Amino acid sequence: MRRQPCLVAALTLSLAAPALAEIAPKDVPFVDGKVEQSLTGAPGDPANGIKVMTTNALGNCVACHTIGAMPDVQFPGTIAPPLDGAADRWSEAELRGIVTNAKMTFDGSFMPAFYKTEGFIRPGDGFTGKAAEGELPPILTAQQIEDVVAYLLTLKE
Amino acid sequence: MHRTATSLVALTLGLALAGVAYTDPVEDALVVEAEDGTIEIVTTAPAPDFLKDTMETIYSGWHYRETETRDLQRDDFDNPGMVYVDRGLDLWNAGIGAKGESCAGCHEGPESMAGLRAVTPRVDEKTGKLMTVENYIDACVTERMGLDSWKWTGDEMKDMLALISMQSRGMPVDVATEGPAAPFWEKGKEIYYTRFGQLEMSCASCHEDNQGKFIRADHLSQGQINGFPTYRLKDAGILSAQQRFVGCVRDTRAETFKPNSEEFKALELYVASRGNGLSVEGVSVRH
């Protein structure tokens, strides 16, 4: 009984910390396609970034992009530019902007916006073909975006 | 800033195109061994006039499939879709109507349906309605045989669709886009270019802008429907054009339209017209 307040305090803290710092999809401060500020305030994890980029239900970046540094990915797509050397071509803020919403950098891009929740035509409930119910979650979470950006920053030639 | 970004991308894209990444449709020709002789199938044709600014040549989806899949369509003996055509023929002859009527009782042999698949969807002169092959089947089933509608993508409907489509095999797709068809065609075109779903992709994003490229392991075709219905190896069954549309729209994380919805009927007309000049393949084989 005496322990309870402590537990509650710890829980609230761990929940509140990311929520406070996290930037919501509609509040992302784009400047010329760039996003300077981390979406979470926490550093990204490049290893998880790889997972996000190669998992179908997450980023599935390899559906369109080849990445020389990921030789184990089977049948990467050939639709989009190879990502090798991405960190030589783009700054961190530019990469964050591209992964968050590539349409802010490349007008009308085929690349999906991974951190956007509004403005879609007939949005579905994931890949079920049914209408989305309630608020649409972004395809990737703020932390997943940061993880992907952290991995992209390792792609130097 | 924007300009630098675009030119950089143009450079990388150019490099990618110069490499092995870009894969054209396979050069090959389709001659089918059928029971009563060989049938030449036109799988490559000049694009219809309305597409001339976008592409020179239209290709059947057959050109984008692997050798083994293409081969299955060269001989009716190997084509797994023929089982469904046979089932369709049994159904055609069966006295299934409320008063024992059969399709054959009114229409004689299925050859009487030759040409229909090549010109549908089309606007029916009497009713002004846009009719797919399935709509014609449904009209007979409900109005003339006194039955409940067959499920739109159920076995009976698709077996019958396969049988009827086979009667037009080798004939050029020739759907009307003008006159009474024009408003439906325009509506279909609008849908074709609308970027649906959370992925914001249109039919054109994949089948016009990126045909020939690979989206993961899938070689993107022009999304033609001259080969439909198709036997799809992945599903081990027959797939109608509108069933394929359902899958493609679902893949954009969108709420799909239903088979036989006004939207998909209009889209079927528009997509069919993009293949005007290709042969009807009857029942094709895809993976």
Tab-separated table of C-alpha atoms in Angstrom:
chain	number	residue	atom	x	y	z
A	1	MET	CA	0.000	0.000	0.000
A	2	ARG	CA	2.739	2.397	0.925
A	3	ARG	CA	4.547	1.626	-2.308
A	4	GLN	CA	1.711	2.674	-4.628
A	5	PRO	CA	2.313	6.420	-4.944
A	6	CYS	CA	5.883	5.669	-5.877
A	7	LEU	CA	4.885	3.284	-8.626
A	8	VAL	CA	2.351	5.716	-9.994
A	9	ALA	CA	4.881	8.506	-10.035
A	10	ALA	CA	7.372	6.334	-11.897
A	11	LEU	CA	4.737	5.304	-14.439
A	12	THR	CA	3.573	8.830	-15.102
A	13	LEU	CA	7.143	9.939	-15.545
A	14	SER	CA	8.017	7.263	-18.082
A	15	LEU	CA	4.810	7.942	-20.020
A	16	ALA	CA	5.019	11.690	-19.848
A	17	ALA	CA	8.637	12.094	-20.842
A	18	PRO	CA	8.369	11.039	-24.517
A	19	ALA	CA	4.872	12.467	-24.889
A	20	LEU	CA	6.040	15.899	-23.852
A	21	ALA	CA	8.955	16.047	-26.243
A	22	GLU	CA	7.333	14.300	-29.175
A	23	ILE	CA	6.207	16.410	-32.118
A	24	ALA	CA	2.791	15.358	-33.457
A	25	PRO	CA	2.456	14.692	-37.218
A	26	LYS	CA	0.480	17.876	-37.846
A	27	ASP	CA	2.960	20.017	-35.915
A	28	VAL	CA	6.173	19.037	-37.711
A	29	PRO	CA	8.002	22.329	-38.393
A	30	PHE	CA	9.052	22.038	-42.052
A	31	VAL	CA	11.320	24.735	-43.493
A	32	ASP	CA	11.977	24.229	-47.221
A	33	GLY	CA	11.458	20.486	-46.800
A	34	LYS	CA	13.882	20.364	-43.872
A	35	VAL	CA	13.072	19.405	-40.274
A	36	GLU	CA	15.841	20.569	-37.922
A	37	GLN	CA	14.396	19.356	-34.655
A	38	SER	CA	14.343	15.694	-33.621
A	39	LEU	CA	10.735	14.458	-33.541
A	40	THR	CA	11.317	12.766	-30.184
A	41	GLY	CA	14.163	14.673	-28.592
A	42	ALA	CA	15.844	11.297	-28.130
A	43	PRO	CA	18.610	9.943	-30.366
A	44	GLY	CA	17.638	7.381	-33.004
A	45	ASP	CA	18.786	3.763	-33.014
A	46	PRO	CA	20.294	2.865	-36.410
A	47	ALA	CA	19.912	-0.891	-35.837
A	48	ASN	CA	16.171	-0.495	-35.367
A	49	GLY	CA	16.206	1.828	-38.384
A	50	ILE	CA	17.357	-1.121	-40.520
A	51	LYS	CA	14.465	-3.188	-39.188
A	52	VAL	CA	11.948	-0.456	-39.982
A	53	MET	CA	13.334	-0.024	-43.490
A	54	THR	CA	13.183	-3.719	-44.356
A	55	THR	CA	9.895	-4.730	-42.712
A	56	ASN	CA	6.921	-4.806	-45.116
A	57	ALA	CA	4.367	-3.505	-42.635
A	58	LEU	CA	6.660	-0.664	-41.478
A	59	GLY	CA	8.813	1.495	-43.750
A	60	ASN	CA	9.394	-1.110	-46.471
A	61	CYS	CA	11.846	1.341	-48.054
A	62	VAL	CA	13.440	-1.586	-49.891
A	63	ALA	CA	10.225	-2.021	-51.890
A	64	CYS	CA	11.494	0.910	-53.954
A	65	HIS	CA	15.140	1.602	-52.980
A	66	THR	CA	18.270	-0.536	-53.198
A	67	ILE	CA	20.871	-0.107	-50.469
A	68	GLY	CA	24.338	-1.529	-51.119
A	69	ALA	CA	25.032	-1.708	-47.391
A	70	MET	CA	22.137	-4.168	-46.997
A	71	PRO	CA	23.296	-7.071	-49.164
A	72	ASP	CA	21.011	-9.560	-47.419
A	73	VAL	CA	17.781	-7.927	-48.509
A	74	GLN	CA	16.231	-10.113	-51.193
A	75	PHE	CA	14.751	-8.497	-54.282
A	76	PRO	CA	14.974	-4.810	-53.373
A	77	GLY	CA	12.892	-2.613	-55.678
A	78	THR	CA	14.317	-0.529	-58.537
A	79	ILE	CA	11.822	2.311	-58.529
A	80	ALA	CA	13.727	4.907	-56.532
A	81	PRO	CA	17.344	6.134	-56.362
A	82	PRO	CA	19.772	3.843	-54.464
A	83	LEU	CA	20.272	5.166	-50.947
A	84	ASP	CA	24.041	4.598	-50.849
A	85	GLY	CA	25.791	7.838	-49.987
A	86	ALA	CA	22.529	9.475	-48.871
A	87	ALA	CA	24.353	11.116	-45.929
A	88	ASP	CA	26.864	12.716	-48.335
A	89	ARG	CA	24.045	14.233	-50.368
A	90	TRP	CA	21.688	15.312	-47.600
A	91	SER	CA	21.963	16.869	-44.152
A	92	GLU	CA	20.268	15.341	-41.110
A	93	ALA	CA	17.473	17.926	-41.280
A	94	GLU	CA	16.913	17.204	-44.976
A	95	LEU	CA	16.806	13.444	-44.396
A	96	ARG	CA	14.348	13.871	-41.515
A	97	GLY	CA	12.177	15.964	-43.814
A	98	ILE	CA	12.310	13.382	-46.633
A	99	VAL	CA	11.403	10.449	-44.372
A	100	THR	CA	8.680	12.425	-42.577
A	101	ASN	CA	7.009	13.651	-45.769
A	102	ALA	CA	9.013	13.376	-48.996
A	103	LYS	CA	6.423	15.470	-50.841
A	104	MET	CA	7.778	18.553	-49.034
A	105	THR	CA	11.144	18.004	-50.783
A	106	PHE	CA	10.077	16.344	-54.051
A	107	ASP	CA	6.896	17.844	-55.413
A	108	GLY	CA	4.314	15.121	-56.143
A	109	SER	CA	6.738	12.351	-55.161
A	110	PHE	CA	5.734	8.696	-55.431
A	111	MET	CA	7.409	8.181	-52.052
A	112	PRO	CA	4.797	7.834	-49.284
A	113	ALA	CA	4.660	10.316	-46.395
A	114	PHE	CA	5.587	8.246	-43.356
A	115	TYR	CA	4.625	10.710	-40.632
A	116	LYS	CA	1.394	12.258	-41.787
A	117	THR	CA	-2.177	11.589	-40.650
A	118	GLU	CA	-4.426	13.866	-42.684
A	119	GLY	CA	-5.347	14.830	-46.208
A	120	PHE	CA	-5.761	11.341	-47.701
A	121	ILE	CA	-8.397	10.153	-50.165
A	122	ARG	CA	-10.299	7.098	-48.840
A	123	PRO	CA	-7.722	6.189	-46.200
A	124	GLY	CA	-7.921	2.530	-45.194
A	125	ASP	CA	-7.444	0.625	-41.984
A	126	GLY	CA	-3.898	-0.551	-42.750
A	127	PHE	CA	-3.928	-3.108	-45.570
A	128	THR	CA	-7.405	-4.497	-44.814
A	129	GLY	CA	-9.184	-2.626	-47.608
A	130	LYS	CA	-11.696	-1.379	-45.030
A	131	ALA	CA	-12.236	2.283	-44.165
A	132	ALA	CA	-10.003	3.688	-41.455
A	133	GLU	CA	-11.853	4.144	-38.213
A	134	GLY	CA	-11.100	6.949	-35.802
A	135	GLU	CA	-7.855	8.833	-35.931
A	136	LEU	CA	-5.395	7.516	-38.483
A	137	PRO	CA	-1.997	6.649	-37.024
A	138	PRO	CA	1.049	7.686	-39.068
A	139	ILE	CA	2.745	4.782	-40.903
A	140	LEU	CA	5.806	5.161	-38.682
A	141	THR	CA	6.070	6.481	-35.129
A	142	ALA	CA	8.218	9.500	-34.305
A	143	GLN	CA	10.842	7.201	-32.808
A	144	GLN	CA	10.867	4.953	-35.885
A	145	ILE	CA	11.419	8.043	-38.061
A	146	GLU	CA	14.368	9.021	-35.876
A	147	ASP	CA	15.736	5.456	-36.047
A	148	VAL	CA	15.572	5.499	-39.848
A	149	VAL	CA	17.232	8.927	-39.984
A	150	ALA	CA	19.980	7.652	-37.673
A	151	TYR	CA	20.620	4.748	-40.045
A	152	LEU	CA	20.530	6.940	-43.171
A	153	LEU	CA	23.202	9.151	-41.556
A	154	THR	CA	25.558	6.138	-41.614
A	155	LEU	CA	25.241	5.848	-45.409
A	156	LYS	CA	28.471	7.648	-46.420
A	157	GLU	CA	30.619	6.666	-49.370
B	1	MET	CA	17.303	24.387	-52.459
B	2	HIS	CA	14.428	22.668	-54.159
B	3	ARG	CA	16.252	22.827	-57.478
B	4	THR	CA	19.438	21.230	-56.117
B	5	ALA	CA	17.362	18.457	-54.657
B	6	THR	CA	15.643	17.737	-57.923
B	7	SER	CA	18.758	17.773	-60.050
B	8	LEU	CA	20.563	15.498	-57.611
B	9	VAL	CA	17.743	13.063	-57.846
B	10	ALA	CA	17.705	13.294	-61.617
B	11	LEU	CA	21.379	12.372	-61.511
B	12	THR	CA	20.895	9.366	-59.246
B	13	LEU	CA	17.864	8.269	-61.187
B	14	GLY	CA	19.801	8.581	-64.427
B	15	LEU	CA	22.520	6.377	-62.975
B	16	ALA	CA	19.990	3.823	-61.845
B	17	LEU	CA	18.425	3.744	-65.289
B	18	ALA	CA	21.778	3.306	-66.987
B	19	GLY	CA	22.498	0.271	-64.825
B	20	VAL	CA	20.724	-3.050	-64.751
B	21	ALA	CA	17.855	-1.739	-62.692
B	22	TYR	CA	15.466	-1.033	-65.546
B	23	THR	CA	13.887	-4.078	-67.079
B	24	ASP	CA	11.787	-3.933	-70.201
B	25	PRO	CA	8.895	-6.256	-70.879
B	26	VAL	CA	10.320	-9.541	-72.196
B	27	GLU	CA	10.482	-9.859	-75.978
B	28	ASP	CA	8.451	-12.904	-76.863
B	29	ALA	CA	5.412	-13.931	-78.889
B	30	LEU	CA	2.350	-15.841	-77.799
B	31	VAL	CA	0.853	-18.527	-80.018
B	32	VAL	CA	-1.560	-20.760	-78.140
B	33	GLU	CA	-2.051	-24.439	-78.913
B	34	ALA	CA	-5.783	-24.928	-78.567
B	35	GLU	CA	-7.858	-28.055	-79.079
B	36	ASP	CA	-8.834	-27.043	-82.604
B	37	GLY	CA	-5.626	-25.409	-83.869
B	38	THR	CA	-3.314	-22.542	-82.987
B	39	ILE	CA	-4.334	-19.008	-82.060
B	40	GLU	CA	-2.041	-16.007	-82.405
B	41	ILE	CA	-2.407	-13.578	-79.538
B	42	VAL	CA	-1.490	-9.926	-80.032
B	43	THR	CA	0.358	-9.027	-76.823
B	44	THR	CA	2.112	-5.885	-78.099
B	45	ALA	CA	0.346	-3.107	-79.981
B	46	PRO	CA	0.611	0.607	-80.721
B	47	ALA	CA	-0.941	2.633	-77.892
B	48	PRO	CA	-4.460	3.958	-78.527
B	49	ASP	CA	-4.511	7.601	-79.629
B	50	PHE	CA	-5.537	9.015	-76.262
B	51	LEU	CA	-2.362	7.540	-74.711
B	52	LYS	CA	0.057	8.626	-77.463
B	53	ASP	CA	1.540	11.429	-75.334
B	54	THR	CA	2.236	8.977	-72.512
B	55	MET	CA	3.451	5.796	-74.208
B	56	GLU	CA	4.087	4.426	-77.674
B	57	THR	CA	3.395	0.775	-77.097
B	58	ILE	CA	0.996	-1.228	-74.977
B	59	TYR	CA	1.942	-4.634	-73.616
B	60	SER	CA	-0.084	-7.452	-72.167
B	61	GLY	CA	0.874	-8.355	-68.611
B	62	TRP	CA	2.050	-11.665	-70.126
B	63	HIS	CA	5.313	-9.929	-71.179
B	64	TYR	CA	6.242	-9.165	-67.579
B	65	ARG	CA	5.973	-12.670	-66.176
B	66	GLU	CA	8.694	-15.300	-65.827
B	67	THR	CA	9.361	-17.844	-68.574
B	68	GLU	CA	7.608	-20.674	-66.716
B	69	THR	CA	4.465	-18.606	-66.202
B	70	ARG	CA	4.463	-17.451	-69.831
B	71	ASP	CA	4.846	-21.030	-71.011
B	72	LEU	CA	1.768	-22.194	-69.114
B	73	GLN	CA	-0.323	-20.031	-71.407
B	74	ARG	CA	1.077	-21.459	-74.656
B	75	ASP	CA	-0.923	-24.665	-74.505
B	76	ASP	CA	-4.475	-25.086	-73.235
B	77	PHE	CA	-3.396	-28.461	-71.926
B	78	ASP	CA	-1.049	-26.718	-69.473
B	79	ASN	CA	-3.271	-23.725	-68.703
B	80	PRO	CA	-4.831	-24.357	-65.271
B	81	GLY	CA	-7.592	-21.874	-66.126
B	82	MET	CA	-9.153	-24.313	-68.591
B	83	VAL	CA	-10.611	-26.363	-65.744
B	84	TYR	CA	-12.823	-23.394	-64.922
B	85	VAL	CA	-13.817	-22.941	-68.554
B	86	ASP	CA	-14.962	-26.596	-68.558
B	87	ARG	CA	-16.913	-26.037	-65.378
B	88	GLY	CA	-18.462	-22.991	-67.036
B	89	LEU	CA	-19.542	-25.150	-69.979
B	90	ASP	CA	-21.278	-27.631	-67.672
B	91	LEU	CA	-23.077	-24.760	-66.007
B	92	TRP	CA	-24.035	-23.341	-69.418
B	93	ASN	CA	-25.749	-26.583	-70.341
B	94	ALA	CA	-27.367	-27.275	-66.975
B	95	GLY	CA	-31.117	-26.749	-66.469
B	96	ILE	CA	-30.631	-24.522	-63.441
B	97	GLY	CA	-33.423	-21.977	-63.987
B	98	ALA	CA	-36.506	-21.765	-61.775
B	99	LYS	CA	-38.404	-23.538	-64.578
B	100	GLY	CA	-35.457	-25.686	-65.629
B	101	GLU	CA	-34.093	-23.221	-68.195
B	102	SER	CA	-30.440	-23.401	-69.239
B	103	CYS	CA	-28.211	-20.826	-70.937
B	104	ALA	CA	-27.955	-23.220	-73.873
B	105	GLY	CA	-31.761	-23.298	-74.170
B	106	CYS	CA	-31.817	-19.626	-75.164
B	107	HIS	CA	-28.362	-19.083	-76.670
B	108	GLU	CA	-27.385	-22.489	-78.139
B	109	GLY	CA	-23.619	-23.023	-77.911
B	110	PRO	CA	-21.267	-20.691	-76.014
B	111	GLU	CA	-19.828	-19.632	-79.417
B	112	SER	CA	-22.877	-17.374	-79.643
B	113	MET	CA	-21.048	-15.189	-77.105
B	114	ALA	CA	-18.067	-14.607	-79.433
B	115	GLY	CA	-17.050	-10.950	-79.456
B	116	LEU	CA	-18.814	-9.900	-76.258
B	117	ARG	CA	-15.715	-9.893	-74.038
B	118	ALA	CA	-13.865	-7.739	-76.563
B	119	VAL	CA	-16.363	-4.869	-76.423
B	120	THR	CA	-17.341	-4.858	-72.748
B	121	PRO	CA	-17.771	-2.930	-70.565
B	122	ARG	CA	-20.203	-1.160	-72.893
B	123	VAL	CA	-23.287	0.963	-72.541
B	124	ASP	CA	-26.421	-1.052	-73.229
B	125	GLU	CA	-28.447	0.665	-75.934
B	126	LYS	CA	-31.811	-0.098	-74.389
B	127	THR	CA	-31.163	0.741	-70.754
B	128	GLY	CA	-28.281	3.232	-70.985
B	129	LYS	CA	-26.533	1.249	-68.249
B	130	LEU	CA	-22.861	0.362	-68.271
B	131	MET	CA	-22.654	-3.420	-68.636
B	132	THR	CA	-19.773	-5.763	-67.861
B	133	VAL	CA	-19.892	-9.428	-68.867
B	134	GLU	CA	-20.920	-10.153	-65.276
B	135	ASN	CA	-23.808	-7.676	-65.548
B	136	TYR	CA	-25.104	-9.503	-68.639
B	137	ILE	CA	-24.782	-12.846	-66.847
B	138	ASP	CA	-26.595	-11.439	-63.827
B	139	ALA	CA	-29.448	-10.115	-65.976
B	140	CYS	CA	-30.073	-13.592	-67.402
B	141	VAL	CA	-29.722	-15.316	-64.056
B	142	THR	CA	-32.162	-13.030	-62.251
B	143	GLU	CA	-34.592	-11.749	-64.898
B	144	ARG	CA	-34.774	-14.687	-67.287
B	145	MET	CA	-34.083	-17.680	-65.065
B	146	GLY	CA	-35.768	-16.442	-61.908
B	147	LEU	CA	-32.782	-17.096	-59.658
B	148	ASP	CA	-31.071	-15.016	-56.988
B	149	SER	CA	-27.946	-13.176	-58.188
B	150	TRP	CA	-24.770	-15.198	-58.176
B	151	LYS	CA	-22.104	-13.865	-55.859
B	152	TRP	CA	-20.199	-11.316	-57.864
B	153	THR	CA	-16.826	-12.996	-57.443
B	154	GLY	CA	-18.146	-16.484	-56.604
B	155	ASP	CA	-17.412	-19.704	-58.481
B	156	GLU	CA	-20.500	-19.760	-60.717
B	157	MET	CA	-20.006	-16.173	-61.869
B	158	LYS	CA	-16.299	-16.628	-62.567
B	159	ASP	CA	-16.675	-20.006	-64.294
B	160	MET	CA	-19.246	-18.453	-66.604
B	161	LEU	CA	-17.069	-15.366	-67.111
B	162	ALA	CA	-14.151	-17.636	-68.053
B	163	LEU	CA	-16.264	-19.580	-70.560
B	164	ILE	CA	-17.676	-16.445	-72.189
B	165	SER	CA	-14.298	-14.677	-72.325
B	166	MET	CA	-12.764	-17.689	-74.085
B	167	GLN	CA	-15.190	-17.232	-76.988
B	168	SER	CA	-13.450	-13.919	-77.823
B	169	ARG	CA	-9.916	-15.232	-77.505
B	170	GLY	CA	-7.654	-13.704	-80.150
B	171	MET	CA	-10.048	-10.874	-80.985
B	172	PRO	CA	-8.778	-7.329	-80.471
B	173	VAL	CA	-10.080	-5.474	-77.429
B	174	ASP	CA	-12.262	-2.712	-78.843
B	175	VAL	CA	-14.294	-0.975	-76.170
B	176	ALA	CA	-16.079	2.244	-77.050
B	177	THR	CA	-14.878	5.359	-75.255
B	178	GLU	CA	-17.105	7.929	-76.932
B	179	GLY	CA	-20.813	8.582	-77.321
B	180	PRO	CA	-22.850	7.149	-74.466
B	181	ALA	CA	-19.685	5.590	-72.985
B	182	ALA	CA	-17.951	8.967	-72.626
B	183	PRO	CA	-19.178	9.973	-69.137
B	184	PHE	CA	-18.336	6.522	-67.731
B	185	TRP	CA	-14.948	6.589	-69.417
B	186	GLU	CA	-14.177	10.038	-67.972
B	187	LYS	CA	-15.147	8.853	-64.514
B	188	GLY	CA	-12.914	5.780	-64.872
B	189	LYS	CA	-10.049	7.948	-66.025
B	190	GLU	CA	-10.400	10.199	-63.013
B	191	ILE	CA	-10.238	7.182	-60.707
B	192	TYR	CA	-7.192	5.842	-62.566
B	193	TYR	CA	-5.250	9.028	-61.800
B	194	THR	CA	-6.486	9.571	-58.222
B	195	ARG	CA	-3.878	8.945	-55.541
B	196	PHE	CA	-5.772	6.848	-53.020
B	197	GLY	CA	-5.032	5.763	-49.479
B	198	GLN	CA	-2.420	6.531	-46.899
B	199	LEU	CA	0.287	5.677	-49.436
B	200	GLU	CA	-1.215	8.210	-51.887
B	201	MET	CA	-0.777	6.085	-54.994
B	202	SER	CA	-2.828	5.952	-58.178
B	203	CYS	CA	-3.035	3.199	-60.767
B	204	ALA	CA	-0.847	5.455	-62.907
B	205	SER	CA	1.829	5.731	-60.179
B	206	CYS	CA	2.568	2.045	-60.570
B	207	HIS	CA	1.388	1.012	-64.051
B	208	GLU	CA	2.179	4.160	-66.062
B	209	ASP	CA	5.049	5.956	-64.305
B	210	ASN	CA	6.887	2.852	-63.091
B	211	GLN	CA	5.949	0.013	-65.452
B	212	GLY	CA	8.981	-2.146	-66.201
B	213	LYS	CA	10.529	-1.479	-62.792
B	214	PHE	CA	10.470	-3.721	-59.771
B	215	ILE	CA	8.473	-2.922	-56.661
B	216	ARG	CA	10.260	-5.334	-54.353
B	217	ALA	CA	10.113	-8.669	-56.253
B	218	ASP	CA	7.167	-7.674	-58.456
B	219	HIS	CA	7.840	-6.658	-62.048
B	220	LEU	CA	5.363	-3.865	-62.676
B	221	SER	CA	3.304	-4.301	-65.833
B	222	GLN	CA	1.029	-1.770	-67.487
B	223	GLY	CA	-1.873	-3.231	-65.532
B	224	GLN	CA	-3.752	-4.250	-68.690
B	225	ILE	CA	-6.902	-6.355	-68.392
B	226	ASN	CA	-7.024	-7.935	-71.855
B	227	GLY	CA	-5.885	-11.168	-70.165
B	228	PHE	CA	-8.739	-11.239	-67.659
B	229	PRO	CA	-10.144	-13.261	-66.146
B	230	THR	CA	-6.778	-14.711	-65.278
B	231	TYR	CA	-5.683	-17.873	-63.529
B	232	ARG	CA	-3.510	-16.557	-60.711
B	233	LEU	CA	-0.937	-19.043	-59.475
B	234	LYS	CA	-0.669	-17.287	-56.104
B	235	ASP	CA	-4.412	-17.726	-55.473
B	236	ALA	CA	-4.741	-21.047	-57.323
B	237	GLY	CA	-7.949	-19.722	-58.836
B	238	ILE	CA	-9.637	-17.410	-61.304
B	239	LEU	CA	-9.474	-13.683	-60.718
B	240	SER	CA	-11.730	-11.121	-62.402
B	241	ALA	CA	-10.434	-7.682	-63.386
B	242	GLN	CA	-12.347	-5.959	-60.602
B	243	GLN	CA	-11.000	-8.446	-58.057
B	244	ARG	CA	-7.501	-7.421	-59.145
B	245	PHE	CA	-8.490	-3.758	-58.700
B	246	VAL	CA	-9.566	-4.545	-55.138
B	247	GLY	CA	-6.118	-5.968	-54.377
B	248	CYS	CA	-4.261	-3.079	-55.943
B	249	VAL	CA	-6.289	-0.391	-54.158
B	250	ARG	CA	-5.976	-2.251	-50.844
B	251	ASP	CA	-2.203	-2.205	-51.302
B	252	THR	CA	-2.264	1.590	-51.165
B	253	ARG	CA	-3.686	1.400	-47.617
B	254	ALA	CA	-6.991	2.654	-48.952
B	255	GLU	CA	-10.622	1.759	-48.474
B	256	THR	CA	-11.339	-0.164	-51.673
B	257	PHE	CA	-14.419	-0.042	-53.862
B	258	LYS	CA	-16.487	-3.202	-54.246
B	259	PRO	CA	-16.718	-5.369	-57.359
B	260	ASN	CA	-19.687	-4.161	-59.417
B	261	SER	CA	-19.618	-0.724	-57.782
B	262	GLU	CA	-20.210	2.181	-60.165
B	263	GLU	CA	-16.603	3.196	-59.549
B	264	PHE	CA	-15.005	-0.122	-60.484
B	265	LYS	CA	-17.280	-0.598	-63.494
B	266	ALA	CA	-16.191	2.789	-64.835
B	267	LEU	CA	-12.579	1.952	-64.021
B	268	GLU	CA	-12.880	-1.378	-65.839
B	269	LEU	CA	-14.107	0.443	-68.937
B	270	TYR	CA	-11.255	2.927	-68.797
B	271	VAL	CA	-8.547	0.322	-68.130
B	272	ALA	CA	-9.960	-1.927	-70.880
B	273	SER	CA	-9.739	0.994	-73.332
B	274	ARG	CA	-6.049	1.442	-72.535
B	275	GLY	CA	-5.665	-2.050	-73.994
B	276	ASN	CA	-7.659	-1.443	-77.194
B	277	GLY	CA	-5.749	-3.345	-79.883
B	278	LEU	CA	-4.384	-6.139	-77.683
B	279	SER	CA	-6.008	-9.555	-78.020
B	280	VAL	CA	-8.481	-10.905	-75.548
B	281	GLU	CA	-6.542	-13.767	-73.949
B	282	GLY	CA	-9.583	-15.642	-72.710
B	283	VAL	CA	-8.149	-17.051	-69.554
B	284	SER	CA	-4.548	-15.953	-69.089
B	285	VAL	CA	-2.037	-17.215	-66.539
B	286	ARG	CA	-0.318	-14.837	-64.130
B	287	HIS	CA	1.536	-15.380	-60.921
